[in-house]
CSV table of C-alpha atoms in Angstrom, one decimal:
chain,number,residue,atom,x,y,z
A,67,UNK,CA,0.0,0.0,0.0
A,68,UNK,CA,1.1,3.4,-1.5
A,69,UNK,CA,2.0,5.9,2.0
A,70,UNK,CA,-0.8,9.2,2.3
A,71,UNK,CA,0.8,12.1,0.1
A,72,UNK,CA,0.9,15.2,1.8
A,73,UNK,CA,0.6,19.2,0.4
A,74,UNK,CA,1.5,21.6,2.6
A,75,UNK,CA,-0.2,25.3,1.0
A,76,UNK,CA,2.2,27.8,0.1
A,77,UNK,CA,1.8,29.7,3.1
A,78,UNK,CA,3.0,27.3,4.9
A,79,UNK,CA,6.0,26.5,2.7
A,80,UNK,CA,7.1,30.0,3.1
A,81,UNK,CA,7.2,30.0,6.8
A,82,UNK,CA,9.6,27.0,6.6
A,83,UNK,CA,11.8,28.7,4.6
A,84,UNK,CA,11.5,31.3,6.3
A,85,UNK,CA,12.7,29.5,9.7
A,86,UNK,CA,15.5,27.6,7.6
A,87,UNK,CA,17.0,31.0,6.9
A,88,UNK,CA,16.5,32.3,10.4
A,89,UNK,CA,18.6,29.2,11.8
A,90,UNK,CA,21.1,29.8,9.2
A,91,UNK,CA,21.5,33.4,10.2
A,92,UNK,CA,21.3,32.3,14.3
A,93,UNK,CA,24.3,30.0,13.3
A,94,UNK,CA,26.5,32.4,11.6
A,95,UNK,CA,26.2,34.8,14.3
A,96,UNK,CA,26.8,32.3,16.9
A,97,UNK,CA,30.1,31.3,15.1
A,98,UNK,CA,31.3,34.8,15.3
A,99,UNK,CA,30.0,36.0,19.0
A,100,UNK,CA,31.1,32.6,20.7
A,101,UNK,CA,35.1,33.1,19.9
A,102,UNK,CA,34.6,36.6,20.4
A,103,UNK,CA,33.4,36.1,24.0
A,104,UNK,CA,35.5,33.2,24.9
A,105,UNK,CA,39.0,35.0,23.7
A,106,UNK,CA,37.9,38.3,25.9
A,107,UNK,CA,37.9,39.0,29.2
A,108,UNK,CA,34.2,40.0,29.3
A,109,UNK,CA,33.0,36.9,31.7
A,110,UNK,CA,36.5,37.7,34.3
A,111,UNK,CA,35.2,35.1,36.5
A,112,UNK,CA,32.1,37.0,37.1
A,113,UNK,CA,28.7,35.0,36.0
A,114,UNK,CA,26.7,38.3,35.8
A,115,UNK,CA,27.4,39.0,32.1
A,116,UNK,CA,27.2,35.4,31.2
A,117,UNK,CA,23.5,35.2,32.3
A,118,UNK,CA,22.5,38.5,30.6
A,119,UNK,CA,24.3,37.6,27.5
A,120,UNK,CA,22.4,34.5,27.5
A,121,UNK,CA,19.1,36.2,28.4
A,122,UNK,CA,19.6,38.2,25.5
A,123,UNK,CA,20.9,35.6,23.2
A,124,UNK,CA,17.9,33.4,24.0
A,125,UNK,CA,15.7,36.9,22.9
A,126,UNK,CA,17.6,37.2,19.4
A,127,UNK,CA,17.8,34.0,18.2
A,128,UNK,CA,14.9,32.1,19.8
A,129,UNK,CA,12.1,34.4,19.8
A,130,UNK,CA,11.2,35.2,15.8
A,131,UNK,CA,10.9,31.2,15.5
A,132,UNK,CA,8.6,31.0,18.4
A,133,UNK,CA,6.9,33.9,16.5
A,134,UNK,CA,6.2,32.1,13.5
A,135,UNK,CA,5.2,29.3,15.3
A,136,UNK,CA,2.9,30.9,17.8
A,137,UNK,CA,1.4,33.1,14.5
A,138,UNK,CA,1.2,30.6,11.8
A,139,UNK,CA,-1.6,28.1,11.4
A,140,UNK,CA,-0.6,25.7,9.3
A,141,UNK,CA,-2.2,23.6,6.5
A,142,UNK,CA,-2.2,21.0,4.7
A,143,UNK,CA,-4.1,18.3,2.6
A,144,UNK,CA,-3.5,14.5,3.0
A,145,UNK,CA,-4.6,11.9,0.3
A,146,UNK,CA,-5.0,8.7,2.0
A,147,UNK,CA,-5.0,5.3,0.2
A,148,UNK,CA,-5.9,3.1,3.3
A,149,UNK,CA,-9.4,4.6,3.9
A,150,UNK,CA,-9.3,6.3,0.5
A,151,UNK,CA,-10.2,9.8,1.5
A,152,UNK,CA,-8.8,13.2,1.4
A,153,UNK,CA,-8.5,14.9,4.7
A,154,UNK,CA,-8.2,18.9,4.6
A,155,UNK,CA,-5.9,19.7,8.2
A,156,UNK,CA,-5.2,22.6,10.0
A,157,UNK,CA,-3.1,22.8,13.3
A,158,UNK,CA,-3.3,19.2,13.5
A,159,UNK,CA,-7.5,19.0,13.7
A,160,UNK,CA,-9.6,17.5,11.1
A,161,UNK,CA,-11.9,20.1,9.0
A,162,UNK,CA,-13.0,18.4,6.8
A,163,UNK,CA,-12.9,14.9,5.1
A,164,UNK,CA,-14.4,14.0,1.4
A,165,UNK,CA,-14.2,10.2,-0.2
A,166,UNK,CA,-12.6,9.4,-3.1
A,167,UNK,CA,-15.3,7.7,-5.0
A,168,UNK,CA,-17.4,11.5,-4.8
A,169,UNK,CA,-14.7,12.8,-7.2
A,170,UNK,CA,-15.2,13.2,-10.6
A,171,UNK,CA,-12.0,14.5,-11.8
A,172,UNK,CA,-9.3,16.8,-11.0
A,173,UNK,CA,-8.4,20.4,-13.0
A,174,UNK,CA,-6.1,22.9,-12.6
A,175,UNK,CA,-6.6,26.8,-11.9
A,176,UNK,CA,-4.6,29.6,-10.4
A,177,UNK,CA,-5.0,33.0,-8.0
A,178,UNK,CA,-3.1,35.7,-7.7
A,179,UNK,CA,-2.5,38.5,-4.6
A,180,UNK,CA,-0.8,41.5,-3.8
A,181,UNK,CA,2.0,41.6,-0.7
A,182,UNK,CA,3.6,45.0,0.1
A,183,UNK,CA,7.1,45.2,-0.6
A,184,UNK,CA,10.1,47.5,0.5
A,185,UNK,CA,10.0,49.2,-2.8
A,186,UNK,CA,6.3,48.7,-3.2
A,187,UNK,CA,4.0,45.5,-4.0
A,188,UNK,CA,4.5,42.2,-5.7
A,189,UNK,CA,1.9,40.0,-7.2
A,190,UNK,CA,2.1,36.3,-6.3
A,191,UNK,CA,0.6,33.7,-8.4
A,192,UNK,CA,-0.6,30.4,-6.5
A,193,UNK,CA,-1.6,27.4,-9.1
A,194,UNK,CA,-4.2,25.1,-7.3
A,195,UNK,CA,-5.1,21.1,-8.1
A,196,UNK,CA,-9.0,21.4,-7.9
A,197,UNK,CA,-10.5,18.2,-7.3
A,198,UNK,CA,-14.4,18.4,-8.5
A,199,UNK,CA,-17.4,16.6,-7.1
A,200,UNK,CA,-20.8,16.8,-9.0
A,201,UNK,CA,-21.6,20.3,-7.0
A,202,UNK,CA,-18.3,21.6,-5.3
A,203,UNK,CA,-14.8,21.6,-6.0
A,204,UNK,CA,-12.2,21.6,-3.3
A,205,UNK,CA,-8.2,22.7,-3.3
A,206,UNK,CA,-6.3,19.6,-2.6
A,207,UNK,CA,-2.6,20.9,-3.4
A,208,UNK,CA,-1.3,24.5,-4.6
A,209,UNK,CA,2.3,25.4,-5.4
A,210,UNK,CA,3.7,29.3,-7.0
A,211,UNK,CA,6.0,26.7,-9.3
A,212,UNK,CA,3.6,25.6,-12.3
A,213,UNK,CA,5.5,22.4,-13.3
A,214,UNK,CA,5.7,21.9,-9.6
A,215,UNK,CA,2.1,21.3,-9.7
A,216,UNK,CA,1.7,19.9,-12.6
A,217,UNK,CA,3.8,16.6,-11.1
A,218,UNK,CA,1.6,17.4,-7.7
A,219,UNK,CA,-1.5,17.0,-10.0
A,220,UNK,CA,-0.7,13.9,-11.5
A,221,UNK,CA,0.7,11.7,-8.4
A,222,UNK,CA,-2.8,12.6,-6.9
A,223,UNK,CA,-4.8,11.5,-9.8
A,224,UNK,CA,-3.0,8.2,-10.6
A,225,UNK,CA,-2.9,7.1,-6.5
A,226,UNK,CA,-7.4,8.3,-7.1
A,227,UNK,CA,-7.0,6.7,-10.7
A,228,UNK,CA,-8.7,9.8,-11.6
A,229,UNK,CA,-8.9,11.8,-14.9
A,230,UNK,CA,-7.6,15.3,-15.1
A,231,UNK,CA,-9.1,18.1,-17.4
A,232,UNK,CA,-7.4,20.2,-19.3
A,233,UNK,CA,-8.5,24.2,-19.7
A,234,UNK,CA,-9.6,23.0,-23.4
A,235,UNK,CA,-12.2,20.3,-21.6
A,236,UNK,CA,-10.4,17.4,-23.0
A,237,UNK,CA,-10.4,14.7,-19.8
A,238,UNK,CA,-7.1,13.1,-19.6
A,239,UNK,CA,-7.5,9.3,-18.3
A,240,UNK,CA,-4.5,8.9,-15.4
A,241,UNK,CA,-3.1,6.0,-17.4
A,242,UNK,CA,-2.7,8.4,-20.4
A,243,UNK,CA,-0.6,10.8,-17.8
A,244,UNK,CA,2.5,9.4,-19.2
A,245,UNK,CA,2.0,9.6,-22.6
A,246,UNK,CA,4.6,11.2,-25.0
A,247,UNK,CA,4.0,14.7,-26.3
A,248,UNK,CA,3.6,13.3,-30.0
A,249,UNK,CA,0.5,10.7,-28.6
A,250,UNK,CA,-1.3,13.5,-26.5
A,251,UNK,CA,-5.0,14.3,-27.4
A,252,UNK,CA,-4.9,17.9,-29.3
A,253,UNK,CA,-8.2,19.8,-28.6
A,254,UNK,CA,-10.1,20.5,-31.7
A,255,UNK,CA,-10.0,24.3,-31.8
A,256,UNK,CA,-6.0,23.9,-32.7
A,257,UNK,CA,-6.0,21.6,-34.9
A,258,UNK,CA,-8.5,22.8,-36.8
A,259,UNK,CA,-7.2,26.8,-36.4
A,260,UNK,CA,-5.4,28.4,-38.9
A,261,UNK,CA,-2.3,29.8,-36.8
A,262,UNK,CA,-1.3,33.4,-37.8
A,263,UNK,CA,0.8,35.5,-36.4
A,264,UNK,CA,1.2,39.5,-35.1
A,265,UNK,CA,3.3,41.8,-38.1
A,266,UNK,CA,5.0,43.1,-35.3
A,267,UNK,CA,6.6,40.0,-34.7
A,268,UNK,CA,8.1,39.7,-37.3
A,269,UNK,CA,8.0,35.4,-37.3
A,270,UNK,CA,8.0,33.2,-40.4
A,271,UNK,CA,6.8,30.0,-40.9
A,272,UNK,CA,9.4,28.0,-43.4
A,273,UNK,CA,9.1,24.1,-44.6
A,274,UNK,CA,12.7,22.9,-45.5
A,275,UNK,CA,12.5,19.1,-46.7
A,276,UNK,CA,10.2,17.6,-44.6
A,277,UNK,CA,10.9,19.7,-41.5
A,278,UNK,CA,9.0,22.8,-40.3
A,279,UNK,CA,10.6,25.8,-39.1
A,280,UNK,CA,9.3,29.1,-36.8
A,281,UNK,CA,12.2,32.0,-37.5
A,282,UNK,CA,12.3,35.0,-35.1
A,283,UNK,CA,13.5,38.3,-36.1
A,284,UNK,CA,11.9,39.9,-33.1
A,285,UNK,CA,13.8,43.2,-31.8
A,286,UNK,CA,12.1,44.9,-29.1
A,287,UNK,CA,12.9,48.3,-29.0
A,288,UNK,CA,11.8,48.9,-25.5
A,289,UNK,CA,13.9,46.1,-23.7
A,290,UNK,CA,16.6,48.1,-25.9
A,291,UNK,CA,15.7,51.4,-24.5
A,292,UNK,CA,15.4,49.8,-20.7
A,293,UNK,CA,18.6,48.3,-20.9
A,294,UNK,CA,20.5,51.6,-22.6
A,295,UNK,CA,19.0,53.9,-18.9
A,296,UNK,CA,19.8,50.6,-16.6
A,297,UNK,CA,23.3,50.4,-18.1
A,298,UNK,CA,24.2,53.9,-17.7
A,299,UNK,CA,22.7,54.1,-14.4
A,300,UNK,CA,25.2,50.8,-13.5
A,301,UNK,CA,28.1,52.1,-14.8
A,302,UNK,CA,27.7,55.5,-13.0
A,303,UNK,CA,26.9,53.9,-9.7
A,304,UNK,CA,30.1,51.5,-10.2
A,305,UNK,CA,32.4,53.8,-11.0
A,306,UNK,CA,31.6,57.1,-9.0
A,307,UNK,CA,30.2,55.2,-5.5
A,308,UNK,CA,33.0,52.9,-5.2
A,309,UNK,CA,35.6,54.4,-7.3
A,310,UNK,CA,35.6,57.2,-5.1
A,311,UNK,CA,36.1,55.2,-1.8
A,312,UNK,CA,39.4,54.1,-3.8
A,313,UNK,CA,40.6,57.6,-5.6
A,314,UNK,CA,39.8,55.5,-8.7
A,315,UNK,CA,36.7,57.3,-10.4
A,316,UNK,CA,37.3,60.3,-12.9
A,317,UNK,CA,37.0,63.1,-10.1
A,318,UNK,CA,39.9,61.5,-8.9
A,319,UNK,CA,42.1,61.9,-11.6
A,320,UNK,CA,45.1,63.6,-10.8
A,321,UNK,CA,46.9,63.3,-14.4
A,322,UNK,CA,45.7,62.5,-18.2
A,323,UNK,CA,46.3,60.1,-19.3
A,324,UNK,CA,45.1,58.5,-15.8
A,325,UNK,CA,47.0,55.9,-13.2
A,326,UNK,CA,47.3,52.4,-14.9
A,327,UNK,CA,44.9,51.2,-11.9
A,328,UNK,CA,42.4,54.1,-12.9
A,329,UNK,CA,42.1,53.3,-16.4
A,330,UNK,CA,41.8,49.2,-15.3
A,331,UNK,CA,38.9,50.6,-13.0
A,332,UNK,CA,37.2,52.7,-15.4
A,333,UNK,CA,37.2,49.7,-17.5
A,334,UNK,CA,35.9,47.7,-15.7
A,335,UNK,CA,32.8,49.8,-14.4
A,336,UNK,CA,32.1,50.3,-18.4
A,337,UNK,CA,32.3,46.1,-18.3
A,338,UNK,CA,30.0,45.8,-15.5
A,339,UNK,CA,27.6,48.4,-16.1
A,340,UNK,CA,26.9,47.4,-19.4
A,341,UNK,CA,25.8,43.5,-19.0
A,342,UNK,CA,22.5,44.6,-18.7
A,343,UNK,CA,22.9,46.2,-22.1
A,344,UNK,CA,24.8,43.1,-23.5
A,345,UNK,CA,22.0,40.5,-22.4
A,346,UNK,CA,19.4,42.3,-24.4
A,347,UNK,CA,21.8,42.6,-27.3
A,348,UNK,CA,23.3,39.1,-27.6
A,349,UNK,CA,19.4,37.9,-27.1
A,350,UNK,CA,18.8,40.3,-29.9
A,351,UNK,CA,21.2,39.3,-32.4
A,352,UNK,CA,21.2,35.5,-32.2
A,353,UNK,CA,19.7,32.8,-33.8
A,354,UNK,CA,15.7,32.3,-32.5
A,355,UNK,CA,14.2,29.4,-34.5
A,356,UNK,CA,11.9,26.5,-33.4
A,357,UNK,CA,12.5,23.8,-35.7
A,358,UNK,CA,10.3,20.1,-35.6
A,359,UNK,CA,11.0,17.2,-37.3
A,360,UNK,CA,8.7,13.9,-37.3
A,361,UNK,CA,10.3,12.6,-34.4
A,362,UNK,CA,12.2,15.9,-32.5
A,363,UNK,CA,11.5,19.7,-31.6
A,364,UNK,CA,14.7,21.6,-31.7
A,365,UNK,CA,14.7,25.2,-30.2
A,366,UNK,CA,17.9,26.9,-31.6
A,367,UNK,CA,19.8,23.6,-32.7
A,368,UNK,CA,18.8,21.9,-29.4
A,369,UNK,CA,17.2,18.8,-29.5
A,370,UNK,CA,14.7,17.0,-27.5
A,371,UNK,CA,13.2,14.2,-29.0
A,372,UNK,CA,9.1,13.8,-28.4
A,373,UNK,CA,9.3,10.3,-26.8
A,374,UNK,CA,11.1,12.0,-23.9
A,375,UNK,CA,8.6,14.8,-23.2
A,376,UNK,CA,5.0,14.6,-21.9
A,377,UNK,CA,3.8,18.3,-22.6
A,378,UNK,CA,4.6,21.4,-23.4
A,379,UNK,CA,3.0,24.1,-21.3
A,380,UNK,CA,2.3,28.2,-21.2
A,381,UNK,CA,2.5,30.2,-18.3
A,382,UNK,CA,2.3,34.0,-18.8
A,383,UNK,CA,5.9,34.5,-20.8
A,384,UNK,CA,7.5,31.2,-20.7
A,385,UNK,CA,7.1,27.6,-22.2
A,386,UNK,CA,7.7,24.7,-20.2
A,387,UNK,CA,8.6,21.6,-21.8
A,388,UNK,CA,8.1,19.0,-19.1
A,389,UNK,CA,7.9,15.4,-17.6
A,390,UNK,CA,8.0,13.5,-14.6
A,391,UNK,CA,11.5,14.2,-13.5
A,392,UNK,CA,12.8,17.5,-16.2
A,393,UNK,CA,11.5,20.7,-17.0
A,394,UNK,CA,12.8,23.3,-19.6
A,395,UNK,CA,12.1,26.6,-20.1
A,396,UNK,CA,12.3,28.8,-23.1
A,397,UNK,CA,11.1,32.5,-22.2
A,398,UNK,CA,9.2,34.2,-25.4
A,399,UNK,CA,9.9,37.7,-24.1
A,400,UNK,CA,12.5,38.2,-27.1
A,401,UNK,CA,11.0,35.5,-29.7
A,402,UNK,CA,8.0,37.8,-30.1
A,403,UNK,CA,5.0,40.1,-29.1
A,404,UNK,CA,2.9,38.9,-25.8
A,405,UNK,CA,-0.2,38.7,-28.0
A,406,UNK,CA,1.8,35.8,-29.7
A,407,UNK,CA,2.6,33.9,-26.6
A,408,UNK,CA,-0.5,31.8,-27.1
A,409,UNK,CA,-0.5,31.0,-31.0
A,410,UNK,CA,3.6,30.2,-30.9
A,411,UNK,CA,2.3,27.7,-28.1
A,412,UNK,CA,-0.5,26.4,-31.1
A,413,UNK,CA,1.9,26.1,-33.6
A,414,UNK,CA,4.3,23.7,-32.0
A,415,UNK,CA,1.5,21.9,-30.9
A,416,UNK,CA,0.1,21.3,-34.7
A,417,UNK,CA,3.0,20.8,-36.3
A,418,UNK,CA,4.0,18.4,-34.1
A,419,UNK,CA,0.9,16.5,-34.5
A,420,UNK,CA,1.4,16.8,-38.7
A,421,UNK,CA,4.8,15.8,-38.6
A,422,UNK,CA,4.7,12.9,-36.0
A,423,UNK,CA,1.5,11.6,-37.9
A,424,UNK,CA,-1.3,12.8,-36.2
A,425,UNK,CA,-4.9,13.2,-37.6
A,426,UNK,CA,-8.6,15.0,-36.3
A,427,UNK,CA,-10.0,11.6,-36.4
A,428,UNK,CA,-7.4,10.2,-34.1
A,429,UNK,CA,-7.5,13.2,-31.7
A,430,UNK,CA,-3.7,12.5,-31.2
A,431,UNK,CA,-0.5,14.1,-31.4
């Protein structure tokens, strides 16, 4: 018998991060105080300052963890093959308990919410497993990593042996979870779509032998622009904030043509100032083409053949290539415009249904 699986919610994650980091701080600190005390002469045979330091050690390093814990409720959802229920928990009391055999299938969704920041806000994006009974559907995992999930979602369904549906309504059977890319249902609406793509862009759609090929020539002229202020900013911070601690930075010159240390310096801020500027320009400038044969999709020479992946995937700018143990990323950010993101994501999935075979009737890859 399979052990319960257990899915902790995000929250709850966060806050044993959080307390990871804290000991690792608490350690650090303790490795610098304790030889500091114990090579001075604060203590002197007097146990006065011992017990205060300790008081206040106890304070420092003790006290935000017993926060947390005193503050935190945590949660979490167990699937349970022996009585073949799921059991919603918090603080270690039952809320609420729901059979397997009420579940239809399982889905995927998402939320997002704001935190304040130091420098403002920051929107977090939580993706959910949903599992769905004829009238209610319930959260039975969640994750901010998509392909995270996505492995969350299918260990629960194949321990239910339940379907999953996609967003396009297409149930997935759980023996089907482990398909190949190439013998995936494709929902109707792509394959039978004709996939075109935004001017601005600037993609093209080529067929060399029997191979297809997706060419970007996509130059975004605001990442340019971005990049150009950020650089300057960089170099100007390098060179004048730290350069003048040093007597290296241009006020400091003395003599033209500067010191040899000066001119290395000045260098050197122009070299690290300006990655920011070279990142957008090599991604610019070199080679962006998705190419798919019958058997393998290459994404700028790269290959990985279709027998080894289970699904390629959008989330807001990237694709994920994924299965049960890798996932890949390819950000579209510099392929080409955000209103693309979607039918780039069609594409692949077509043409690697054409070129691997596929067919309408079949509903296959």
């Amino acid at each position: 018998m399979e052990p319960a699986l257990r899915f902790r919610d995000h929250r709850s994650k966060n806050n044993r991060t959080i307390h990871w980091i804290l000991l690792g701080i608490d350690l650090l600190v303790l490795s610098i105080l304790i030889p500091t005390f114990y090579c001075s002469d604060i203590f002197d045979g007097n146990p006065m300052p011992l017990i205060v330091i300790a008081g206040m050690s106890f304070i420092f390093f003790l006290m935000p963890h017993i926060f947390l814990k005193v503050m935190q409720k945590p949660k979490w959802t167990e699937v349970d093959p022996i009585t073949k229920s799921i059991r919603f928990m918090e603080n270690s009391k039952l809320l609420q308990s729901i059979p397997w055999a009420s579940l239809q299938f399982l889905t995927y969704s998402e939320y997002s919410y704001t935190v304040k920041t130091k420098n403002g806000s920051k929107t977090i994006t939580v993706y959910t497993v949903l599992a769905h009974q004829e009238k209610e559907k319930f959260t039975i995992a969640e994750s901010t990593n998509y392909p995270e999930l996505r492995l969350i979602g299918e260990r629960i369904a194949k321990l239910i042996k339940i379907s999953i549906q996609e967003e396009s309504g297409i149930l997935i059977p759980y023996t089907d979870l482990d398909l190949p890319i190439h013998k995936r249902k494709i929902p109707k609406e792509i394959w039978d779509s004709e996939i075109t793509f935004s001017p601005s862009s600037q993609l093209s759609v080529e067929k060399i032998g029997k191979e297809s090929f997706l060419k970007s020539n996509y130059k975004p002229k605001f990442y340019l622009l971005i990049a150009v202020s950020v650089s300057f900013a960089f170099t100007l911070m390098i060179h004048f904030f730290i350069g003048s601690a040093f007597e290296l930075s241009i006020d400091s010159w003395e003599t033209f043509p500067p010191t040899t240390f000066q001119l290395i310096f000045l260098v050197i801020s122009f070299g690290l100032g300006f990655i920011p500027l070279a990142y957008v320009w090599w991604n610019q400038i070199k080679k962006k083409e998705i190419q798919i044969s019958s058997d393998t999709l290459y994404w700028n020479g790269k290959a990985y053949p279709f027998i080894e992946w289970e699904e390629i995937l959008l989330k807001k700018n990237t694709l994920y290539l994924v299965n049960d143990h890798l996932t890949k990323t390819f950000p579209l950010h510099f392929f080409c415009e955000t209103s693309d993101f979607v039918p780039v994501r069609n594409w692949i999935q077509k043409e690697i249904g054409k070129q691997s075979g596929g067919s309408e009737e079949l509903g296959r890859f």
